[in-house]
Coordinates of C-alpha atoms and ligand atoms in Angstrom, one line a residue:
M1 CA 57.6 96.2 132.9
S2 CA 59.0 96.9 136.5
K3 CA 58.2 99.6 139.0
F4 CA 62.1 99.4 139.8
W5 CA 63.0 100.5 136.7
S6 CA 64.1 104.1 136.1
P7 CA 62.0 106.3 133.8
I8 CA 64.7 106.0 131.0
V9 CA 64.5 102.7 131.1
H10 CA 60.5 102.6 130.5
Q11 CA 61.2 104.9 127.3
L12 CA 64.1 102.8 126.0
T13 CA 63.5 100.5 122.3
P14 CA 66.3 98.4 121.9
Y15 CA 68.5 97.5 119.4
V16 CA 67.5 93.8 118.0
P17 CA 70.8 92.5 116.5
G18 CA 70.3 90.0 113.9
E19 CA 69.8 86.6 114.6
Q20 CA 73.0 83.7 115.7
P21 CA 71.1 80.7 115.6
K22 CA 73.1 77.6 117.1
I23 CA 72.0 75.2 113.8
N24 CA 74.6 73.1 112.0
N25 CA 75.4 73.5 108.5
L26 CA 73.8 76.9 108.0
I27 CA 74.7 79.4 105.7
K28 CA 74.8 82.7 107.6
L29 CA 74.5 85.4 105.5
N30 CA 72.4 87.7 107.9
T31 CA 74.8 89.7 110.0
N32 CA 77.8 90.5 107.4
E33 CA 80.3 88.4 109.4
N34 CA 83.4 87.8 107.2
P35 CA 83.4 84.3 106.2
Y36 CA 87.2 83.7 105.8
G37 CA 88.3 84.0 109.6
P38 CA 90.9 86.5 111.1
S39 CA 94.6 86.9 110.3
P40 CA 96.6 83.0 111.6
K41 CA 98.8 86.1 113.0
A42 CA 96.4 87.4 115.3
L43 CA 95.0 84.1 116.4
T44 CA 98.7 83.3 117.7
A45 CA 99.0 86.7 119.9
M46 CA 95.9 85.5 121.3
E47 CA 97.2 82.7 122.1
I48 CA 100.0 84.0 123.6
E49 CA 98.0 86.6 125.6
T50 CA 96.0 83.6 127.3
G51 CA 98.6 82.7 130.5
N52 CA 99.1 84.2 133.8
S53 CA 99.4 87.6 132.7
L54 CA 95.6 87.7 132.5
R55 CA 95.7 88.2 136.3
L56 CA 96.7 91.7 135.4
Y57 CA 94.3 94.4 134.2
P58 CA 95.2 95.6 130.8
D59 CA 96.5 98.9 130.0
P60 CA 93.9 101.1 130.4
T61 CA 94.7 103.2 127.4
S62 CA 95.4 100.4 125.1
T63 CA 98.4 102.1 123.8
R64 CA 100.0 99.4 121.7
L65 CA 96.5 99.6 120.0
V66 CA 96.2 103.2 119.7
R67 CA 99.8 103.3 118.0
A68 CA 99.1 100.5 115.7
V69 CA 96.2 102.4 114.2
A70 CA 98.0 105.3 114.2
Q71 CA 100.7 104.3 112.6
Y72 CA 98.5 102.4 109.8
Y73 CA 96.6 105.6 109.0
Q74 CA 99.5 107.8 109.4
L75 CA 97.9 109.9 112.1
K76 CA 99.3 111.0 115.8
P77 CA 98.3 108.5 118.9
K78 CA 96.3 111.5 120.0
Q79 CA 94.0 111.6 116.8
V80 CA 92.6 108.2 117.8
F81 CA 90.3 106.3 120.3
V82 CA 89.7 102.7 120.8
G83 CA 86.9 100.8 122.4
N84 CA 84.7 97.7 122.9
G85 CA 83.3 97.1 119.4
S86 CA 82.5 100.4 117.3
D87 CA 79.2 100.1 119.1
E88 CA 80.6 101.3 122.2
V89 CA 82.7 104.1 120.2
L90 CA 79.5 105.3 118.9
A91 CA 77.4 105.2 122.2
H92 CA 80.3 107.4 123.7
T93 CA 80.6 109.6 120.6
F94 CA 76.8 110.1 120.9
Q95 CA 77.2 111.3 124.9
A96 CA 80.4 113.0 124.4
L97 CA 79.6 115.1 120.7
F98 CA 76.2 115.1 120.1
Q99 CA 74.2 115.8 123.3
H100 CA 73.3 119.3 122.0
D101 CA 69.9 121.4 122.1
K102 CA 69.4 120.9 118.2
P103 CA 68.9 117.5 116.4
L104 CA 71.1 114.9 115.0
L105 CA 70.7 114.5 111.4
F106 CA 70.8 110.6 109.9
P107 CA 69.6 109.1 106.9
D108 CA 65.7 107.8 107.0
I109 CA 67.2 104.4 106.1
T110 CA 70.7 103.4 107.9
Y111 CA 72.1 101.8 111.1
S112 CA 69.4 101.2 113.4
F113 CA 71.5 101.6 116.4
Y114 CA 71.7 105.4 115.6
P115 CA 67.9 106.3 117.1
V116 CA 68.6 103.6 119.9
Y117 CA 71.6 105.9 121.2
C118 CA 69.2 109.1 120.9
K119 CA 66.6 107.7 123.2
L120 CA 69.5 106.4 125.8
Y121 CA 71.1 109.7 125.7
G122 CA 68.1 112.0 125.2
I123 CA 69.3 113.0 121.9
Q124 CA 66.6 114.8 119.5
A125 CA 66.6 112.9 116.1
E126 CA 65.6 114.3 112.5
T127 CA 65.6 112.2 109.7
V128 CA 66.5 112.7 106.0
P129 CA 65.3 110.9 103.5
L130 CA 67.5 108.8 100.7
N131 CA 66.5 109.4 97.4
S132 CA 64.8 107.3 95.2
S133 CA 67.6 105.8 94.2
F134 CA 68.1 105.0 98.1
E135 CA 71.4 107.5 97.8
I136 CA 72.2 109.8 100.5
E137 CA 72.2 113.4 99.4
L138 CA 74.4 115.4 101.6
G139 CA 72.9 118.8 100.7
G140 CA 69.6 117.6 102.5
Y141 CA 72.4 117.7 106.0
L142 CA 72.7 121.7 105.6
R143 CA 70.1 122.5 108.2
A144 CA 70.4 123.4 112.1
N145 CA 71.4 120.5 113.7
G146 CA 73.1 119.3 116.7
G147 CA 75.1 116.7 114.7
I148 CA 75.4 114.7 111.5
I149 CA 76.1 111.0 111.5
F150 CA 76.0 108.4 108.3
P151 CA 77.3 105.1 107.7
N152 CA 79.8 105.3 104.5
P153 CA 79.0 103.1 102.7
N154 CA 75.5 103.3 104.3
A155 CA 73.9 100.0 105.7
P156 CA 71.6 98.1 104.5
T157 CA 72.0 99.7 101.5
G158 CA 75.6 99.4 100.3
H159 CA 75.7 102.9 98.6
G160 CA 79.0 104.6 98.8
T161 CA 79.0 108.6 99.2
R162 CA 81.5 110.2 97.4
L163 CA 84.5 112.2 99.1
D164 CA 84.2 115.5 97.7
A165 CA 80.5 115.5 99.1
I166 CA 81.5 114.4 102.3
E167 CA 84.2 116.9 102.0
A168 CA 81.7 120.1 100.8
L169 CA 79.4 119.2 104.1
L170 CA 82.3 119.4 106.0
R171 CA 83.2 122.7 105.0
K172 CA 79.7 124.1 104.7
N173 CA 78.9 122.3 108.4
P174 CA 81.8 123.9 110.5
D175 CA 80.1 124.1 114.1
T176 CA 79.1 120.4 114.9
V177 CA 80.4 117.1 114.4
V178 CA 80.2 115.0 111.4
V179 CA 80.7 111.4 111.8
V180 CA 81.2 109.1 109.1
D181 CA 80.4 105.3 110.2
E182 CA 83.2 103.4 107.9
A183 CA 82.3 99.9 109.2
Y184 CA 82.4 98.6 105.5
I185 CA 85.0 101.1 103.9
D186 CA 87.6 98.6 103.3
F187 CA 85.3 96.7 100.7
G188 CA 85.5 99.7 98.2
G189 CA 84.6 103.0 99.4
E190 CA 86.7 106.1 99.9
S191 CA 88.0 106.6 103.5
A192 CA 87.0 110.2 104.8
V193 CA 90.5 109.2 107.2
A194 CA 92.6 111.6 104.3
L195 CA 90.3 114.7 105.7
I196 CA 90.9 114.6 109.1
N197 CA 94.0 117.0 109.3
Q198 CA 92.0 119.8 107.8
Y199 CA 88.6 119.6 109.6
P200 CA 88.3 119.6 113.1
N201 CA 84.9 118.9 112.8
L202 CA 85.2 115.4 111.3
L203 CA 85.0 112.0 113.4
V204 CA 85.9 108.9 111.2
I205 CA 85.0 105.4 112.9
Q206 CA 86.1 101.8 111.7
T207 CA 85.9 98.6 113.5
F208 CA 87.7 95.3 113.2
S209 CA 84.3 93.3 113.2
K210 CA 83.9 93.0 109.2
S211 CA 86.9 93.4 106.9
R212 CA 89.4 92.0 109.7
S213 CA 86.9 89.0 110.5
L214 CA 87.1 89.7 114.4
A215 CA 83.3 90.6 115.3
G216 CA 83.8 88.4 118.4
L217 CA 86.7 90.1 119.3
R218 CA 84.7 93.7 120.0
V219 CA 87.1 96.2 118.5
G220 CA 86.3 99.5 117.0
F221 CA 88.1 102.9 116.7
A222 CA 87.7 106.2 116.1
M223 CA 89.8 108.9 114.5
G224 CA 89.5 112.6 114.2
D225 CA 91.1 116.1 115.9
E226 CA 92.5 115.8 119.0
A227 CA 89.7 117.8 121.1
L228 CA 87.5 115.2 119.7
I229 CA 89.4 112.2 120.9
E230 CA 90.0 113.7 124.5
G231 CA 86.1 113.9 124.6
L232 CA 85.5 110.5 123.7
V233 CA 88.2 109.9 126.3
R234 CA 86.7 111.7 129.3
V235 CA 83.4 110.0 128.5
K236 CA 85.3 106.4 128.4
D237 CA 86.8 106.8 131.8
S238 CA 83.8 108.2 133.3
F239 CA 82.3 104.8 132.2
N240 CA 84.6 101.9 132.2
S241 CA 88.5 102.2 132.5
Y242 CA 89.3 98.8 130.7
P243 CA 87.0 98.5 127.9
L244 CA 89.6 96.4 126.0
D245 CA 90.9 93.3 127.2
S246 CA 94.7 92.0 126.9
I247 CA 93.6 89.5 124.5
A248 CA 91.5 91.9 122.2
I249 CA 94.7 94.8 122.5
S250 CA 97.1 91.8 121.3
G251 CA 94.6 90.4 118.7
A252 CA 93.9 93.6 117.1
C253 CA 97.4 94.6 116.9
A254 CA 98.4 91.7 115.1
S255 CA 95.4 92.0 112.7
I256 CA 96.2 95.5 111.4
Q257 CA 99.9 94.8 111.0
D258 CA 99.2 91.6 108.8
K259 CA 98.4 93.6 105.6
S260 CA 98.5 90.6 103.4
H261 CA 95.7 88.3 104.9
F262 CA 93.6 91.7 105.3
E263 CA 94.1 92.4 101.1
Y264 CA 93.7 88.8 100.3
T265 CA 90.6 88.3 102.3
R266 CA 88.9 91.8 101.2
Q267 CA 89.8 91.3 97.5
R268 CA 88.4 87.8 97.5
I269 CA 85.0 89.4 99.3
I270 CA 85.1 92.3 96.5
A271 CA 85.0 89.8 93.7
S272 CA 82.5 87.2 95.0
R273 CA 80.2 90.6 95.6
E274 CA 80.1 91.2 92.0
Q275 CA 80.0 87.8 90.7
L276 CA 76.6 87.4 93.0
A277 CA 75.5 90.6 91.9
T278 CA 75.4 89.5 88.4
Q279 CA 73.7 86.1 89.1
L280 CA 71.0 87.9 91.3
K281 CA 70.5 90.5 88.2
A282 CA 70.1 87.3 85.9
L283 CA 67.4 85.9 88.2
G284 CA 65.5 89.4 87.8
F285 CA 66.9 90.8 91.2
N286 CA 67.3 94.6 91.3
I287 CA 70.9 95.4 93.2
I288 CA 72.1 98.5 94.4
P289 CA 75.7 99.0 93.6
S290 CA 77.6 98.1 97.2
Q291 CA 80.9 99.0 98.3
A292 CA 80.2 96.8 100.9
N293 CA 80.2 93.0 102.2
F294 CA 76.6 92.6 101.2
L295 CA 74.0 93.0 98.7
F296 CA 70.9 94.8 98.9
V297 CA 68.2 93.4 97.0
T298 CA 64.6 93.1 95.4
H299 CA 62.5 91.2 93.1
P300 CA 59.8 92.6 91.6
Q301 CA 57.6 89.6 91.5
H302 CA 58.7 88.0 94.4
D303 CA 57.9 89.3 98.1
A304 CA 61.0 89.8 100.2
A305 CA 59.5 88.0 103.5
K306 CA 58.3 85.3 101.3
L307 CA 61.9 84.7 99.7
A308 CA 63.7 85.1 103.3
G309 CA 61.3 82.5 104.5
H310 CA 61.8 80.0 101.6
L311 CA 65.6 80.4 102.2
R312 CA 65.6 79.9 105.7
I313 CA 63.6 76.4 105.1
R314 CA 66.8 75.4 102.9
N315 CA 69.2 76.7 105.7
I316 CA 69.9 79.7 104.6
I317 CA 69.4 83.1 106.7
V318 CA 69.9 86.4 104.9
R319 CA 68.7 89.9 106.7
Y320 CA 64.9 90.9 106.7
F321 CA 63.6 94.5 108.0
N322 CA 59.9 94.9 108.5
K323 CA 60.3 98.6 108.1
P324 CA 58.9 101.5 105.8
R325 CA 60.5 101.9 102.2
I326 CA 62.5 98.4 102.4
D327 CA 59.9 96.0 103.7
Q328 CA 60.5 94.1 99.9
H329 CA 64.5 94.1 100.2
L330 CA 66.7 91.6 101.7
R331 CA 70.6 92.0 102.8
I332 CA 72.5 89.4 101.7
T333 CA 76.4 89.0 103.5
I334 CA 78.9 88.0 100.9
G335 CA 80.0 84.1 102.1
T336 CA 82.5 82.1 100.4
D337 CA 81.9 81.2 96.8
D338 CA 80.5 77.9 97.7
E339 CA 78.3 79.7 100.1
C340 CA 77.1 82.2 97.2
K341 CA 76.8 79.1 94.8
T342 CA 74.3 77.7 97.2
L343 CA 72.3 80.8 97.8
V344 CA 72.0 81.3 93.8
S345 CA 70.9 77.4 93.6
A346 CA 68.1 78.0 96.2
L347 CA 66.8 81.3 95.1
T348 CA 66.9 80.0 91.2
E349 CA 64.5 77.3 92.6
I350 CA 62.3 79.2 94.7
I351 CA 61.9 81.8 91.8
K352 CA 61.0 79.2 89.4
N353 CA 58.4 77.6 91.6
Ligands
PLP401 C1 78.2 96.1 112.2 C2 78.2 97.8 112.6 C3 78.8 98.4 113.3 C4 79.0 97.9 114.4 O1 80.2 97.5 114.6 P1 81.1 96.6 115.8 O2 82.4 97.0 115.7 O3 81.0 95.2 115.7 O4 80.4 97.3 116.9 C5 78.9 99.9 113.4 N1 78.2 100.4 112.1 C6 77.7 99.7 111.2 C7 77.2 100.7 110.2 C8 77.5 98.8 111.3 O5 77.5 98.0 110.0

């Protein structure tokens, strides 16, 4: 607390990211990072970029990357917005498209940055409970709102929402923006990108952090009707003209153009996820069917916080949320097959004792 803080700073409840401990030989399954590393072509493109040209400002509109994303998804460049991580794209979305006199609707169990942005931008929030199977029921969102946001697949549950349900919501909610946060879509969900040309109230947000293994580079993007993108550009140009540096623009362009590395690594993660799910079920865990690069699990006989503690002693970290409804669950990122194997042996030992 300080007398120098503005009133808004006193009221903020900042987001708490998963830890990034500096411990050797750690099996880090707590922040949904990709174990396989970025496309080698992206790494080469970035090395080439680290030269004397860094004395120049980057392209303020990141045109190359906007075009590459538009081409990948067969959209017009004016339907694409890029930012410094999808967290920044989300922040601009809250300010540009959700600041209205009615509440923003999102699930009670979801990405915990949403309520943080609501406080930062003075947006009323109203949560809609997941059903008892921890699924989003979009019927619950048909009420007065200043916008709707949910991840698909949802985090931290991994559960996917069907595209026909999303389309029905877009049709029945034509007057406010529906944002689908597709941070994990490449691990098995159905992208809403296909609906963009039909629904001017749809914004889809994606990131290079998970399926493209570039969390450290900070690149995210939004896709939607030109008017929505123009709103985001207006906020961006009132905040930071150069959100993406030259290295990030080059790396992200090369990454999205490297389809074979992307396909190979995401298929490996999907295969490891299914194998890990089977093994954890055999240990007695209940598992929500996941379309993401993580599993959300609970054990009927073992306290989740204690399990996380025992894993930590064995140098394995997973994510535990001490929050209502989910304080008996663990979110476990899919690592390499070796990491999954070590995890399963550790849990087998812990559960037997
Ligand atoms: C990881 C994640 C993000 C943030 O991704 P960045 O692009 O790294 O900022 C956004 N939404 C959800 C649901 C996520 O899990």
